[in-house]
XYZ file of C-alpha atoms in Angstrom:
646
model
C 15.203 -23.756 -21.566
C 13.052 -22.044 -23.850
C 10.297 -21.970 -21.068
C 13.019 -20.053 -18.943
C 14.326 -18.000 -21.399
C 10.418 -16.479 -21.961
C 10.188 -15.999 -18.376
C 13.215 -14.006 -18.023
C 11.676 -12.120 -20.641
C 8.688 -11.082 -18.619
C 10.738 -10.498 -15.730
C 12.611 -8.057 -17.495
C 9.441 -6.204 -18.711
C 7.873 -5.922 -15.409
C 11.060 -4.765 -13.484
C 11.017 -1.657 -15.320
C 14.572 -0.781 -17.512
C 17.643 -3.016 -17.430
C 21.282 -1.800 -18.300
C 23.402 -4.528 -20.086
C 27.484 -4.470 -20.815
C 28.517 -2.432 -23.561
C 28.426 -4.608 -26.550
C 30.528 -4.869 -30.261
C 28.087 -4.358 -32.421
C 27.689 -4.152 -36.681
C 25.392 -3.030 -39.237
C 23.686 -5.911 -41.722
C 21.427 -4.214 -43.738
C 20.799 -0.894 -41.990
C 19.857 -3.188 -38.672
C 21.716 -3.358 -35.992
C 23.288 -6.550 -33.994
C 25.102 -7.746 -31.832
C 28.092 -9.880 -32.858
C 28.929 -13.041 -31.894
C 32.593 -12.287 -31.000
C 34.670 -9.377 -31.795
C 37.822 -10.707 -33.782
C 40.920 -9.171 -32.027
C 39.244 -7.188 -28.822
C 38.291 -9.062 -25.727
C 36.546 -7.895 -22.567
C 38.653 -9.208 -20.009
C 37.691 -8.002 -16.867
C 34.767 -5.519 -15.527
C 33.858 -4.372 -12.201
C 29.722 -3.868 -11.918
C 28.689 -1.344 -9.022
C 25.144 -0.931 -8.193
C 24.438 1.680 -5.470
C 20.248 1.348 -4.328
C 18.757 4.574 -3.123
C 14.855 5.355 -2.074
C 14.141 6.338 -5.884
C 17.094 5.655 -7.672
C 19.516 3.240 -8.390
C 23.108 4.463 -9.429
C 24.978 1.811 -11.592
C 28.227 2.319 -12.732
C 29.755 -0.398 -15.033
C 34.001 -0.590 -15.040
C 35.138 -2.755 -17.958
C 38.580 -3.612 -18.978
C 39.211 -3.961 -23.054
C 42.214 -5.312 -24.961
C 43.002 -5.315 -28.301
C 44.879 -8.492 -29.491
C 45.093 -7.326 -32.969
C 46.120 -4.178 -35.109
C 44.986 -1.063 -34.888
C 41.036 -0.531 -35.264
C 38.249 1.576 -34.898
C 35.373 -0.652 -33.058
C 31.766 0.118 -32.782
C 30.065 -0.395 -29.428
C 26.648 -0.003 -28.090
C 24.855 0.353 -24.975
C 21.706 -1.238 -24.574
C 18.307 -0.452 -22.050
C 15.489 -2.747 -22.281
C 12.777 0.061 -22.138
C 8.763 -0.907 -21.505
C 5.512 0.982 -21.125
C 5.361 3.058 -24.547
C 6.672 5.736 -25.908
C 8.231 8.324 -24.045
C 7.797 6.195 -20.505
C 12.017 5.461 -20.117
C 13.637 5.656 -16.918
C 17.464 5.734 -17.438
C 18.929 9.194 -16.800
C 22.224 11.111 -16.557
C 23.948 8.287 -18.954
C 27.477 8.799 -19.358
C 30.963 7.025 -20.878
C 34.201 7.845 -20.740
C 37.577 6.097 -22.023
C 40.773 6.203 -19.902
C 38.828 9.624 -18.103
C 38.047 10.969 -21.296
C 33.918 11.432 -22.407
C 32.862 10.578 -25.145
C 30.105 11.740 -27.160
C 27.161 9.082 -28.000
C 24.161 8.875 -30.444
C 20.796 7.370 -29.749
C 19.601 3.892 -31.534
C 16.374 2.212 -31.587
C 16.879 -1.431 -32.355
C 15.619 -4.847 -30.570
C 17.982 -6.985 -28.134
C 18.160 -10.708 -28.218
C 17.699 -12.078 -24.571
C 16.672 -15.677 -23.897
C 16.124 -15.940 -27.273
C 13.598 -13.715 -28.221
C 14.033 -9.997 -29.500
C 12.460 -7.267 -27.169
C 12.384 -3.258 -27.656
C 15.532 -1.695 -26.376
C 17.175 1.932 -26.704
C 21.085 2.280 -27.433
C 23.466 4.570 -27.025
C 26.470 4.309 -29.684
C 30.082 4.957 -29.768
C 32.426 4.590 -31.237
C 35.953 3.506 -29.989
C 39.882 3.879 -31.216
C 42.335 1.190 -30.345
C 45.674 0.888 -31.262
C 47.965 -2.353 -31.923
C 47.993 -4.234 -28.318
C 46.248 -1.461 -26.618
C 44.109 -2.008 -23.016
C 41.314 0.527 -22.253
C 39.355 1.230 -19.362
C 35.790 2.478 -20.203
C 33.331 3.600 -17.830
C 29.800 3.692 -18.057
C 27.537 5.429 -15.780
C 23.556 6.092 -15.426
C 20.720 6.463 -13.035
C 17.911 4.233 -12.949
C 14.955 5.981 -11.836
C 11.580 4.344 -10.159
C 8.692 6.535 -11.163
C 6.826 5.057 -7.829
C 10.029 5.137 -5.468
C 9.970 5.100 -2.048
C 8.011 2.497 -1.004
C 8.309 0.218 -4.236
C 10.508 -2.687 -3.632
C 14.118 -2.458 -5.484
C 14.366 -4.796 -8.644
C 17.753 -4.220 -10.750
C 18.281 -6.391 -13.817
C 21.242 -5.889 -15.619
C 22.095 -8.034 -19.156
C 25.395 -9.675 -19.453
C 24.576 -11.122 -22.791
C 25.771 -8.462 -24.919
C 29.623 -8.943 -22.827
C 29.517 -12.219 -24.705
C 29.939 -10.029 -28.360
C 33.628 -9.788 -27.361
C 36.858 -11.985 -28.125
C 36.965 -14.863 -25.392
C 35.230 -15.248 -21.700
C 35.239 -12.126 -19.434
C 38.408 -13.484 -17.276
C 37.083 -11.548 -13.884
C 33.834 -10.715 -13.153
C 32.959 -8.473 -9.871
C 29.905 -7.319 -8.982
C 29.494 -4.955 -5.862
C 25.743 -3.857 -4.121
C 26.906 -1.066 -2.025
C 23.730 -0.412 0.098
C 25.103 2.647 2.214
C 22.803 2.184 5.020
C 22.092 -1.364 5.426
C 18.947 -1.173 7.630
C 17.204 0.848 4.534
C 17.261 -2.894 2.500
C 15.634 -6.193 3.588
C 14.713 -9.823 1.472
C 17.784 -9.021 -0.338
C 17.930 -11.206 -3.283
C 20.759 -12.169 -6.248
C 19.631 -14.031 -8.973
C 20.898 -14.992 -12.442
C 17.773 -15.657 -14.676
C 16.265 -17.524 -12.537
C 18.999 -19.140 -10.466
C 20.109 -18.094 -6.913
C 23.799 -16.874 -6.809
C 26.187 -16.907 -3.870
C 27.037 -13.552 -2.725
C 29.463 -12.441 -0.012
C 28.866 -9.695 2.896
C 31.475 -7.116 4.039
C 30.303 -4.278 5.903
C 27.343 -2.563 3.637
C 28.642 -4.175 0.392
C 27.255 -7.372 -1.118
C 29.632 -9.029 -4.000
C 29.339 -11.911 -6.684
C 32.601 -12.753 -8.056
C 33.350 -15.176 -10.954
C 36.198 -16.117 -13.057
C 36.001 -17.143 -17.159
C 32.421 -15.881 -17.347
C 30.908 -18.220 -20.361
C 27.684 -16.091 -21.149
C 25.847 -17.992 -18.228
C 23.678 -16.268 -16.568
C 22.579 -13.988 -19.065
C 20.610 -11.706 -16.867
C 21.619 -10.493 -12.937
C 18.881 -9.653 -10.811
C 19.419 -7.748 -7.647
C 15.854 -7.540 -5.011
C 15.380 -6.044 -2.168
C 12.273 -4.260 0.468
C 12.815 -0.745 1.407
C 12.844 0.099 4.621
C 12.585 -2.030 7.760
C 11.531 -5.595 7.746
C 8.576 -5.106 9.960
C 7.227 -2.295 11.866
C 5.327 -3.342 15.060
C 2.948 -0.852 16.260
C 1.817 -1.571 20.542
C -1.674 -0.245 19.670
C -2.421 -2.527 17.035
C -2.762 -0.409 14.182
C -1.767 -2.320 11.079
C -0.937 -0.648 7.851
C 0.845 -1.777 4.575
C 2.690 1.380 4.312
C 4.582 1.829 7.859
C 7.293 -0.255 6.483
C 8.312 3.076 4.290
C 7.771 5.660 7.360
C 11.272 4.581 8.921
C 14.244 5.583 7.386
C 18.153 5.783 7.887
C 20.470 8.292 6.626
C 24.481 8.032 7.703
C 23.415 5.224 10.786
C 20.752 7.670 12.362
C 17.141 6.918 11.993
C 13.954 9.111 10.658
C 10.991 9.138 11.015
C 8.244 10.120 9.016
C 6.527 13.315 10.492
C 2.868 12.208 10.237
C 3.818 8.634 11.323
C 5.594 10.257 14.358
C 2.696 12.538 15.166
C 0.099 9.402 14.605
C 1.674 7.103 17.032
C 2.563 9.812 19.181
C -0.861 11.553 19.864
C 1.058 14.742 18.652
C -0.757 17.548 16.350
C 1.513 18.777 13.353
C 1.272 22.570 14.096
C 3.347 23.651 11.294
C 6.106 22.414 8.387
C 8.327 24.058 6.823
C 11.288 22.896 4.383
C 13.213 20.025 6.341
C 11.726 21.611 9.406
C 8.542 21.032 11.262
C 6.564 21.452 14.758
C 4.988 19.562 17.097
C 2.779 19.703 19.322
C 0.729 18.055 22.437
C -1.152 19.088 25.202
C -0.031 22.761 24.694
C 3.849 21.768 24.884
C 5.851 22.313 21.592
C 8.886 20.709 20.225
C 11.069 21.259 16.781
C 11.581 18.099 14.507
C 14.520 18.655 11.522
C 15.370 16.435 9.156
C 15.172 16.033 5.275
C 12.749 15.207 1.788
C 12.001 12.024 0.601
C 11.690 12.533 -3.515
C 8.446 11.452 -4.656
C 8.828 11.082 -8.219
C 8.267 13.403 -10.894
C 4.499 14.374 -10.305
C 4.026 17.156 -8.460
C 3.334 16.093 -4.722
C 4.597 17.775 -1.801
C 7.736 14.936 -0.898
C 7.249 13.267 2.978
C 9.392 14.992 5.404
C 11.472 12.541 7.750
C 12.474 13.967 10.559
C 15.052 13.523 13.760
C 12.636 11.400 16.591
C 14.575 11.943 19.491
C 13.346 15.062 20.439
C 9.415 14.288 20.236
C 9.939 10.904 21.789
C 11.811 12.679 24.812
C 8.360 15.337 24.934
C 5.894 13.373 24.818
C 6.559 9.775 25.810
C 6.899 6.831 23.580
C 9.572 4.701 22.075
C 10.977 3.590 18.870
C 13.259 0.191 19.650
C 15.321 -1.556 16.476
C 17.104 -4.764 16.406
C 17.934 -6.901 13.702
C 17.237 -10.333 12.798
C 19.958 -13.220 11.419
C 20.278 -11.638 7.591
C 20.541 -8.261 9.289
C 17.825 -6.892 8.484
C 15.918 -4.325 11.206
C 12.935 -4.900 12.785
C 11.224 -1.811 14.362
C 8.993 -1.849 17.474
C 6.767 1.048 18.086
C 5.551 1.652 21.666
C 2.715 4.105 20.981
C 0.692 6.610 23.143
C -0.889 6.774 25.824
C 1.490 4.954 27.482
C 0.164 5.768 30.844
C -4.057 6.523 31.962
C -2.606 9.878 33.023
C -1.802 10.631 29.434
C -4.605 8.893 27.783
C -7.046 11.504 30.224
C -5.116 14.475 29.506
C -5.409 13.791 25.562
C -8.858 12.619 25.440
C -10.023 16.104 27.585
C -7.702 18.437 25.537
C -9.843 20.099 23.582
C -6.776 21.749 21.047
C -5.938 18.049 20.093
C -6.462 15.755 17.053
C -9.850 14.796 17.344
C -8.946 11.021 16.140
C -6.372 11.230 19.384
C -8.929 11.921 21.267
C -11.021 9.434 20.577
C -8.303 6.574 20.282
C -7.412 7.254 23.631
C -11.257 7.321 25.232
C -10.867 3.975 23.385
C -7.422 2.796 25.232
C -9.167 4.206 28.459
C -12.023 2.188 27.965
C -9.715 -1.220 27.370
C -7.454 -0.794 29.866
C -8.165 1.846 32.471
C -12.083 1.639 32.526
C -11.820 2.853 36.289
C -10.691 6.079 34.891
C -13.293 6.291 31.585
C -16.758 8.203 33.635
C -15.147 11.311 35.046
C -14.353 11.744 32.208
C -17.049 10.949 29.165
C -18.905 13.649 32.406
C -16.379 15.875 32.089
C -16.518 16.092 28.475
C -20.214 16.383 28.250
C -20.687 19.243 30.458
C -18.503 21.529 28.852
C -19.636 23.776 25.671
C -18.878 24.010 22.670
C -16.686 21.212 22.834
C -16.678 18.544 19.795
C -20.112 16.778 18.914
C -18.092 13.612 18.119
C -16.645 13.207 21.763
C -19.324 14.009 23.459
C -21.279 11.244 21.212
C -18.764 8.678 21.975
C -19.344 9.671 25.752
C -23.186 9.443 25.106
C -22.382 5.932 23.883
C -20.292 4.888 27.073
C -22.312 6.505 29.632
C -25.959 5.530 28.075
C -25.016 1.685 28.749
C -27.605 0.249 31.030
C -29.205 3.581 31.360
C -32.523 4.109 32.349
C -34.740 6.117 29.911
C -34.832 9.282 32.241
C -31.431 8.795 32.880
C -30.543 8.297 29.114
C -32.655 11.247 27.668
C -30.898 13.649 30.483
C -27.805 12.528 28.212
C -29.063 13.423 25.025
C -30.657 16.950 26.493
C -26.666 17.812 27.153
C -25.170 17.314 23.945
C -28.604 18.957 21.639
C -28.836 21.720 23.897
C -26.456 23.728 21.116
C -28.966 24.396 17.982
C -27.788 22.461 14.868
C -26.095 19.786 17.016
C -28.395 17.147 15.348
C -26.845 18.331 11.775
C -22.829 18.185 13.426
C -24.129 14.693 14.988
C -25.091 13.371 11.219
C -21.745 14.075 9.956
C -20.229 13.029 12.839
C -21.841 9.264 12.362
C -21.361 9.162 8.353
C -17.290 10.322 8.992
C -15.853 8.527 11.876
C -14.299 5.429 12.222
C -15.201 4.578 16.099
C -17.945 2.249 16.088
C -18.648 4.050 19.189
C -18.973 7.910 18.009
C -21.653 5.689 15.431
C -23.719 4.320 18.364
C -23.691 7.702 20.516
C -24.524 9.851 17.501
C -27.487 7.182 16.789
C -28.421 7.703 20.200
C -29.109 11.036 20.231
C -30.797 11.479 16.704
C -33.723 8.924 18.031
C -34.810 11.567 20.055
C -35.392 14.176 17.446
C -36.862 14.632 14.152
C -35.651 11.057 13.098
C -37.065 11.333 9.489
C -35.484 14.830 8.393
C -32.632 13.437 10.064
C -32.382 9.716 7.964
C -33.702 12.147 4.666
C -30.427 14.412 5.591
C -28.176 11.602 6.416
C -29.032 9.302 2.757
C -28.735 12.855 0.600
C -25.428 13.443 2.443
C -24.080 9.710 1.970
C -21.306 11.006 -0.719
C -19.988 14.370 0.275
C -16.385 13.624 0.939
C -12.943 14.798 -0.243
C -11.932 11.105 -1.159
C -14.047 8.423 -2.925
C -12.424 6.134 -1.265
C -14.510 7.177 2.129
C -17.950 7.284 0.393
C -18.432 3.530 0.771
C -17.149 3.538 4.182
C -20.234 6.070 4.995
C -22.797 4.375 2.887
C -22.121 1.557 5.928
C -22.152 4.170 8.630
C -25.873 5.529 7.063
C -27.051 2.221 6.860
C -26.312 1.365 10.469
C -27.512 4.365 12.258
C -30.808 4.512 9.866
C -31.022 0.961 11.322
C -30.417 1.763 15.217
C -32.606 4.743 14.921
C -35.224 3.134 13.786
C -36.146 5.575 11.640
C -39.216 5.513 9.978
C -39.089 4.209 5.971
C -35.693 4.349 5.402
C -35.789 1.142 3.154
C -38.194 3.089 0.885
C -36.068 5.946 0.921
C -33.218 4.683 0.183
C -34.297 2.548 -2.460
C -36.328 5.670 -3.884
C -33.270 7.858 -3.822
C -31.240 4.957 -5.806
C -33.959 4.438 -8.984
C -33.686 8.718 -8.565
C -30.187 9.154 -8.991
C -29.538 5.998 -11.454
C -25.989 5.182 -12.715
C -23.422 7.410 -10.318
C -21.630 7.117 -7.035
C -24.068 8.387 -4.749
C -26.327 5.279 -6.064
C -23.460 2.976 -5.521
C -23.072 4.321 -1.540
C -26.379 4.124 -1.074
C -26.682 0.299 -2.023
C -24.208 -0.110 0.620
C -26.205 1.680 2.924
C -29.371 -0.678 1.695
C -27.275 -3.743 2.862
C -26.125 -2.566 5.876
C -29.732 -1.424 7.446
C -30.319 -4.846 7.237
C -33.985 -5.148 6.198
C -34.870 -8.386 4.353
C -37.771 -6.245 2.328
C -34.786 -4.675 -0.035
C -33.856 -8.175 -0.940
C -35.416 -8.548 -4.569
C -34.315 -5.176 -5.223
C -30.878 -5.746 -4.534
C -30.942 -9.064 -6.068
C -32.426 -7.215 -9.593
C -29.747 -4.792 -9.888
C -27.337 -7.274 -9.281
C -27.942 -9.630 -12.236
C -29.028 -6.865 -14.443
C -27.579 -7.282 -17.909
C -29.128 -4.527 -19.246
C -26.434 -1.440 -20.960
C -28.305 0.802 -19.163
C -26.651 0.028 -16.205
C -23.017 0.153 -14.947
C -20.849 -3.189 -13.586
C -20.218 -0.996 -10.558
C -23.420 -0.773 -9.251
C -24.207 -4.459 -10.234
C -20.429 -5.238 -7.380
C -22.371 -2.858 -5.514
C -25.808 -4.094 -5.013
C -23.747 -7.456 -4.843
C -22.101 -5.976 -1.860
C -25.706 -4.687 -0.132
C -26.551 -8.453 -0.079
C -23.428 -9.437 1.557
C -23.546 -6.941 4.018
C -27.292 -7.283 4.956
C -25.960 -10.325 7.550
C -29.223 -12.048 7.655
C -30.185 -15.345 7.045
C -32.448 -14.581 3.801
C -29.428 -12.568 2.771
C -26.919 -15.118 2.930
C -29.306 -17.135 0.678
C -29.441 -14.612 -1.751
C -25.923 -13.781 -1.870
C -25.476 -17.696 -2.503
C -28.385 -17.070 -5.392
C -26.184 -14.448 -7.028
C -22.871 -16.383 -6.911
C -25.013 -19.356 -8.269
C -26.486 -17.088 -11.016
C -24.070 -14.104 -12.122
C -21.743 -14.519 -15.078
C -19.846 -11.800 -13.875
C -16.804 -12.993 -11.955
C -17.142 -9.948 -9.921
C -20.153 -9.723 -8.548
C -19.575 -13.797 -8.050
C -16.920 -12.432 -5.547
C -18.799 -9.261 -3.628
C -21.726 -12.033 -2.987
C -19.373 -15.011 -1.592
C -17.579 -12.332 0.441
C -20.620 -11.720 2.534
C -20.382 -15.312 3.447
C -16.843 -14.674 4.694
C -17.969 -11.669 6.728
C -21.509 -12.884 8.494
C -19.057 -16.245 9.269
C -16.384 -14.138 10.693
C -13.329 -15.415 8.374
C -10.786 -13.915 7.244
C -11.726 -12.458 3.589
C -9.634 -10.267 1.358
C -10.608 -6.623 2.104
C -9.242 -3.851 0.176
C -8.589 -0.248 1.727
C -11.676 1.287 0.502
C -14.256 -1.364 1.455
C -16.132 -1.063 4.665
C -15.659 -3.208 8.288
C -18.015 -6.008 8.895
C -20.594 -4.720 11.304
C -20.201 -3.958 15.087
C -21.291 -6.802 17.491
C -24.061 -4.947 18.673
C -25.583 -3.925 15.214
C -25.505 -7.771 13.849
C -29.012 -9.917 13.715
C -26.552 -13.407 13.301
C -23.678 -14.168 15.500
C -20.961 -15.826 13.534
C -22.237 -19.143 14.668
C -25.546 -18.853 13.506
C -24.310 -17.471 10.134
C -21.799 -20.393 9.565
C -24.972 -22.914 10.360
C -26.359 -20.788 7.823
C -24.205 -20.727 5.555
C -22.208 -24.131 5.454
C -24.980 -25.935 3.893
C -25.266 -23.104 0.720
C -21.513 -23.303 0.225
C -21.575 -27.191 -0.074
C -24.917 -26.935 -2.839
C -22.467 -24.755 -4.857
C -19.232 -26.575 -4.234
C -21.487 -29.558 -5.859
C -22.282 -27.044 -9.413
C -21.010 -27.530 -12.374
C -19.188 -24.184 -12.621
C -15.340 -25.085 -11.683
C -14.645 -21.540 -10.889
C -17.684 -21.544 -8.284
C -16.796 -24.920 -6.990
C -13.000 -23.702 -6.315
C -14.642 -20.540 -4.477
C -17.200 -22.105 -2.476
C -14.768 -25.042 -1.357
C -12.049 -22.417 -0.561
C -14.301 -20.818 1.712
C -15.245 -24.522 3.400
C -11.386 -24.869 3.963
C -11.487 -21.507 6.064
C -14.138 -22.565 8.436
C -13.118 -25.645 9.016
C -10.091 -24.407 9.984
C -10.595 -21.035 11.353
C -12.019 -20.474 14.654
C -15.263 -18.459 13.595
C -16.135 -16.140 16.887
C -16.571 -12.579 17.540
C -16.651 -9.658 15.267
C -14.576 -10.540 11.971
């Protein structure tokens, strides 16, 4: 029990704040406590509403006194279990009124018993009049507000332990989860401590009923997901947050206005208030509908807007159904949905460039017929984007003969400064094939002022979280240009700069150009122990190894597992394993792809011959933690099919 008890403790620190029933409470001492049982005034009945929105949850508590005794003046409090520090409590707008009438509180800091153990909690006190035989209805109401709402799943506790300070059990018990609109909610959960409860459905409202409540549980829970259940996209695209881009407000559903315009091919041309307008292919079309709160920092709240309209314009579909708990389960049927559209987005030049290329990508999987005219098209016209015409460089240049190739080339650098638009071009985009085209061209120019221009502009980006991303997109192209010294250089520039995040991207961009001479350089600033030098760039020279994808690499990477005390860079190492054997590895959003087919030296075969045998010498060390690691990673090839990219 005790074991329990502590749990529910942490539970309730995590979830955030949790209301509790309005509780008799006395003085001993100047502290404050609950008691045990109120002599002559029971709690015999109380009605619990919770009512779940996208940032905060409305709770009002209805509970039924009666005084058995003489007349009496009875103190009451109102506990919240309150967490992260001063100042950092999240119940609002608290009110409580007696038979309709409000009644004025004071604030209390004292600890709550729950589980049996004492934790911070804030109360609000009152004090209530009850005359011989007299029932009273109180009322309390508050708002519990999610700093991160939105997206953050919906956790509710709410302590019954403090109804247990009144004369006898609580005769009816009710609690109601009024959801509103049901397809908002999934994984809906009731708990008490730890227990599943029983729960009944009707309509939008969930309800837990008991009768003689003994004190058991002490704590309700109420869980659920926001939004859908699943969002299923038709072009693939996967991301953790499309679950929160599809809302539902009175049975209609909204959309999110950049998740519309992203699976639509549609350019946001302008927003306004609850209003916005799209736009594709020249043709124009008004979106309304209404702000998502975002908390109390100041960010500009989503917009989520009426659908119908754009999905009418410009093609597309969103279907819903629901599964056997009711809750919805959204399929996305994204653009193009046709070659005719995919050509008229790739070659309109007013469109999102990332449309653009996605569908020159969906052209070249599934209409490939269709792909020359127009990678020709795009390349003869001026002043059009460098990055399309170096993805069309990249298409057309396959099996090219030199002439034929260098004709290419001549079109796109015939603008001057191309070459500089082309470098930025390769460190920025996410096609693999806007890469290999931009590559393409630089080898016919100045290829050292180019790799010298490319490694100083490695870091210049808006978001940090895109820096490493184009240390990988330097180190490939340095490496498919063939440019002269860039190991040197890079390596140069890194002892240069020292400690910062430049040096950090342009370890990446050591690993990925794949030369075997940066080895013991990598492998030094990995293990370094040294002050002088920061844990990041010891993960990130960690990471160069991993992503150098050679065999000497992968036996370094297994050196610096075997040797680092740093749990860390233990991890960066083994996950080059994961990557040159094409497994599936944990890969957070800022860390770069594995490398294209075409730029690897191993083939995931050859890498897993590689690196089975390293894997088993460290499952056999002494170091539990490394033998759990390196045998997790054995349990993923033998039961993963290792082929392809990863």
């Amino acid at each position: 029990m005790l074991i329990i008890a502590c749990f529910t403790i942490v539970l309730l620190l995590l979830a955030g704040v949790a209301g509790a029933d309005l509780g008799a409470i006395t003085w001993s001492g100047g502290s404050l406590r609950v008691m045990d049982g109120h002599p002559t005034v029971s709690l015999f009945a109380e009605q619990l509403i919770l009512e779940p929105q996208d940032q905060t949850t409305f709770i009002t508590a209805l509970m039924s006194f009666r005084n058995t005794g003489e007349a009496c003046e009875v103190e009451m409090g109102f506990p919240t279990i309150s967490y992260g520090g001063p100042g950092y409590h999240f119940v609002r707008n608290f009110v409580v009124d007696v038979d309709g009438q409000i009644l004025p509180t004071e604030k209390h800091e004292a600890p709550l018993t729950v589980g049996g153990r004492e934790v911070p909690a804030k109360w609000e006190l009152l004090s209530v009049p009850f005359a011989a035989g007299q029932e009273r209805l109180m009322r309390v109401r508050y708002d519990e507000f999610r700093l991160y709402g939105g997206a953050t799943p919906v956790r509710v506790p709410y302590v019954l332990a403090t109804g247990g300070s009144w004369l006898g059990p609580i005769e009816d018990l009710q609690l109601e989860v009024r959801l509103g609109d049901r397809l908002n909610f999934h994984d809906l959960r009731l708990r008490g401590d730890e227990a599943e409860l029983p729960w009944a459905w009707d309509d939008a409202t969930l309800t837990w009923r008991v009768s003689d409540f003994d004190g058991q549980p002490e704590v309700l829970w109420f869980e659920a997901g926001l939004g859908p259940k699943s969002v299923t996209r038709s072009d693939g695209i996967r991301a953790s947050g499309d679950k929160g881009k599809v809302r539902w407000r009175r049975g209609l559903m909204f959309v999110e206005v950049d998740f519309l315009c992203d699976v639509l091919h549609a350019t946001k041309q302008s927003a306004r208030g609850t209003m916005a307008r799209l736009t594709k292919q020249g043709q124009k079309v008004r979106a309304e509908g209404w702000l998502l709160p975002v908390g109390e920092a100041p960010k500009v709240p989503p917009l989520y807007v009426d659908p119908r309209p754009a999905l009418a314009a410009f093609g597309g579909s969103i279907e819903v159904t629901t599964d056997e708990n009711g809750d919805a389960m959204v399929t996305v049927t994204t653009a193009p949905a046709s070659a005719e559209a995919a050509q008229a987005t790739a070659l309109f030049a007013g469109q999102t460039l990332e449309y653009r290329l996605r569908c020159l990508e969906a052209l070249h999987l599934k209409w490939p017929e269709l792909l020359k005219p127009v990678c020709e098209e795009l390349l003869e016209r001026p002043g059009d984007k460098v990055a399309v015409k170096a993805w069309s460089v990249a298409y057309l240049a396959q099996g090219a003969q030199p002439a034929e190739a260098r004709a290419l080339y001549e079109q796109v650098s015939r603008r001057g400064g191309a070459w500089q638009e082309l470098i930025e071009a390769a460190l920025q985009t996410r096609s693999d094939e806007v890469l290999h085209g931009a590559t393409l061209v630089l080898r016919e120019g100045d290829r050292e002022a180019a790799r010298d221009l490319m490694i100083a502009r490695i870091s210049e980006c808006d978001d940090w979280r895109q820096a490493k991303p184009r240390g990988r997109n330097c180190g490939l192209a340095l490496k498919l240009m063939e440019a002269p010294g860039s190991e040197a250089a890079l390596t140069d520039t890194i002892r240069a700069l020292g400690v910062q995040q430049h040096s950090e991207d342009a370890l990446i961009a050591l690993g990925y150009l794949g030369d075997d001479a940066a080895i013991p350089f990598l492998t030094e600033i990995a293990l370094a122990a040294d002050t002088g030098r920061s844990r990041d760039m010891n993960c990130a020279a960690a990471e160069g190894l991993a992503y150098l994808g050679t065999r000497a690499g992968l036996a370094a990477c297994a050196d610096v597992s075997r040797r680092s005390a740093d749990e860390e860079v233990r991890s960066r190492a083994l996950r080059g394993m994961e990557m040159a054997m094409g497994t599936k590895y944990y890969r957070a959003h800022y860390l770069p792809e594995a490398a294209p087919e075409w730029a690897r030296t191993l083939t995931s075969a050859e890498a897993t011959e590689t690196c089975v045998p390293l894997l088993e010498e460290l499952a056999a060390s002494e170091d539990q933690h490394l033998v759990a690691r390196a045998n997790g990673i054995l349990r993923k090839v033998r039961t993963e099919v290792a082929v392809g990219t990863p």
